[in-house]
C-alpha positions as a Python dict, from the first residue, in 0.01 Angstrom:
ca = {
    (1, 'M'): (0, 0, 0),
    (2, 'E'): (-63, 373, -60),
    (3, 'K'): (-74, 494, -419),
    (4, 'T'): (146, 762, -546),
    (5, 'K'): (-11, 1096, -679),
    (6, 'E'): (43, 980, -1034),
    (7, 'E'): (-124, 657, -969),
    (8, 'I'): (-407, 853, -813),
    (9, 'I'): (-414, 1092, -1117),
    (10, 'E'): (-403, 774, -1359),
    (11, 'T'): (-699, 598, -1152),
    (12, 'L'): (-901, 910, -1144),
    (13, 'G'): (-815, 969, -1503),
    (14, 'L'): (-947, 623, -1615),
    (15, 'H'): (-1263, 669, -1401),
    (16, 'L'): (-1357, 1004, -1561),
    (17, 'E'): (-1286, 851, -1920),
    (18, 'K'): (-1509, 556, -1868),
    (19, 'E'): (-1790, 697, -1638),
    (20, 'H'): (-1808, 1060, -1758),
    (21, 'N'): (-1693, 1028, -2121),
    (22, 'L'): (-1414, 1254, -2113),
    (23, 'P'): (-1131, 1231, -2348),
    (24, 'P'): (-801, 1082, -2200),
    (25, 'L'): (-603, 1390, -2178),
    (26, 'A'): (-897, 1619, -2061),
    (27, 'A'): (-964, 1345, -1784),
    (28, 'R'): (-595, 1337, -1680),
    (29, 'I'): (-568, 1733, -1663),
    (30, 'Y'): (-896, 1748, -1463),
    (31, 'A'): (-757, 1496, -1237),
    (32, 'I'): (-445, 1688, -1196),
    (33, 'L'): (-653, 2005, -1114),
    (34, 'I'): (-851, 1801, -845),
    (35, 'L'): (-515, 1685, -689),
    (36, 'T'): (-303, 1985, -705),
    (37, 'D'): (-198, 2181, -397),
    (38, 'E'): (-159, 2502, -578),
    (39, 'D'): (-423, 2759, -602),
    (40, 'G'): (-409, 2675, -994),
    (41, 'I'): (-187, 2554, -1245),
    (42, 'T'): (-75, 2721, -1572),
    (43, 'F'): (-103, 2588, -1951),
    (44, 'E'): (287, 2530, -1924),
    (45, 'D'): (225, 2341, -1602),
    (46, 'C'): (-25, 2103, -1795),
    (47, 'L'): (226, 2084, -2082),
    (48, 'E'): (491, 1955, -1842),
    (49, 'K'): (300, 1732, -1620),
    (50, 'R'): (129, 1522, -1926),
    (51, 'G'): (389, 1566, -2192),
    (52, 'A'): (115, 1620, -2452),
    (53, 'S'): (139, 1849, -2737),
    (54, 'K'): (40, 2220, -2731),
    (55, 'S'): (-257, 2190, -2939),
    (56, 'S'): (-394, 1862, -2738),
    (57, 'T'): (-350, 2023, -2423),
    (58, 'S'): (-536, 2358, -2530),
    (59, 'T'): (-812, 2154, -2692),
    (60, 'S'): (-861, 1954, -2353),
    (61, 'L'): (-854, 2272, -2156),
    (62, 'N'): (-1093, 2447, -2345),
    (63, 'L'): (-1324, 2135, -2335),
    (64, 'L'): (-1320, 2152, -1981),
    (65, 'L'): (-1378, 2538, -1964),
    (66, 'N'): (-1684, 2471, -2208),
    (67, 'M'): (-1809, 2198, -1989),
    (68, 'G'): (-1790, 2443, -1681),
    (69, 'L'): (-1562, 2209, -1481),
    (70, 'V'): (-1255, 2421, -1490),
    (71, 'T'): (-1235, 2820, -1460),
    (72, 'Y'): (-929, 3020, -1478),
    (73, 'F'): (-791, 3345, -1302),
    (74, 'T'): (-489, 3564, -1364),
    (75, 'K'): (-246, 3733, -1128),
    (76, 'P'): (-135, 4100, -1129),
    (77, 'S'): (143, 4140, -1372),
    (78, 'D'): (141, 3801, -1486),
    (79, 'R'): (-19, 3743, -1842),
    (80, 'R'): (-61, 3362, -1788),
    (81, 'R'): (-389, 3202, -1706),
    (82, 'Y'): (-402, 2984, -1403),
    (83, 'F'): (-653, 2693, -1427),
    (84, 'T'): (-875, 2556, -1130),
    (85, 'T'): (-1161, 2330, -1080),
    (86, 'A'): (-1481, 2526, -1093),
    (87, 'K'): (-1657, 2612, -775),
    (88, 'K'): (-2001, 2723, -904),
    (89, 'K'): (-2057, 2436, -1143),
    (90, 'N'): (-1934, 2140, -906),
    (91, 'F'): (-1836, 1813, -1073),
    (92, 'F'): (-2075, 1626, -808),
    (93, 'L'): (-2379, 1861, -863),
    (94, 'S'): (-2354, 1820, -1228),
    (95, 'K'): (-2333, 1454, -1202),
    (96, 'L'): (-2605, 1437, -953),
    (97, 'Q'): (-2830, 1658, -1176),
    (98, 'E'): (-2742, 1414, -1470),
    (99, 'N'): (-2847, 1097, -1299),
    (100, 'L'): (-3187, 1268, -1177),
    (101, 'S'): (-3234, 1378, -1515),
    (102, 'R'): (-3181, 1011, -1650),
    (103, 'M'): (-3396, 877, -1355),
    (104, 'E'): (-3704, 1115, -1427),
    (105, 'T'): (-3667, 994, -1813),
    (106, 'E'): (-3668, 647, -1720),
    (107, 'K'): (-3961, 670, -1505),
    (108, 'S'): (-4154, 869, -1772),
    (109, 'I'): (-4095, 590, -2022),
    (110, 'I'): (-4174, 315, -1807),
    (111, 'T'): (-4496, 475, -1708),
    (112, 'L'): (-4566, 550, -2066),
    (113, 'V'): (-4488, 162, -2154),
    (114, 'L'): (-4707, 53, -1854),
    (115, 'G'): (-5006, 266, -1954),
    (116, 'Y'): (-4987, 123, -2321),
    (117, 'H'): (-4981, -232, -2207),
    (118, 'K'): (-5271, -150, -1953),
    (119, 'K'): (-5486, -36, -2258),
    (120, 'N'): (-5368, -256, -2531),
    (121, 'S'): (-5235, -577, -2373),
    (122, 'P'): (-5396, -623, -2038),
    (123, 'K'): (-5240, -978, -1986),
    (124, 'K'): (-4884, -818, -2053),
    (125, 'Y'): (-4966, -560, -1823),
    (126, 'E'): (-5089, -788, -1522),
    (127, 'E'): (-4785, -1026, -1562),
    (128, 'G'): (-4530, -730, -1559),
    (129, 'Q'): (-4730, -501, -1294),
    (130, 'V'): (-4544, -626, -976),
    (131, 'R'): (-4188, -612, -1117),
    (132, 'T'): (-4239, -293, -1271),
    (133, 'K'): (-4371, -144, -950),
    (134, 'V'): (-4072, -275, -762),
    (135, 'Y'): (-3858, -107, -1012),
    (136, 'L'): (-4072, 225, -1009),
    (137, 'D'): (-4029, 215, -638),
    (138, 'Y'): (-3660, 219, -656),
    (139, 'V'): (-3645, 475, -924),
    (140, 'S'): (-3863, 709, -718),
    (141, 'D'): (-3676, 634, -393),
    (142, 'N'): (-3335, 738, -595),
    (143, 'E'): (-3513, 1045, -716),
    (144, 'K'): (-3596, 1162, -377),
    (145, 'I'): (-3232, 1079, -273),
    (146, 'L'): (-3096, 1264, -559),
    (147, 'K'): (-3306, 1558, -494),
    (148, 'K'): (-3208, 1582, -152),
    (149, 'S'): (-2846, 1569, -230),
    (150, 'I'): (-2863, 1818, -491),
    (151, 'K'): (-3027, 2075, -267),
    (152, 'K'): (-2746, 1995, 8),
    (153, 'L'): (-2474, 2054, -254),
    (154, 'E'): (-2638, 2370, -397),
    (155, 'S'): (-2670, 2517, -35),
    (156, 'I'): (-2302, 2454, 9),
    (157, 'I'): (-2186, 2604, -319),
    (158, 'D'): (-2421, 2924, -275),
    (159, 'E'): (-2226, 2987, 53),
}
């Protein structure tokens, strides 16, 4: 069964809330921007599509603008701002970069703990070395994949 546009907006909005820590209204507005067929949508469009207050809508759009996920443009002889998803700070690129940073931090901390155990608790070091190596290999493989994907996305965005 095919989902309606509203159901997809809700599904995507819930995902953005849960996995990317966006507030509910900001997540739904971003989902609308991702799915719109138009060049951009106005503040009034956001109000109409979500039925939220002006202040809540304004706060959500400002958050998305400050995060660099959304930009706006104006049209000649039209004072309204038209919001659209950002092209340069691509959402996928941001998520890949965040994941890479998390992997690098985790690898650094695990290596730090491993070094501590090697020096201060050789028995613990020996017991955990095999498991730790498997996990560090996993982290290293993911780092390589993330770096490759980031590089690909950056080359696409810079075109």
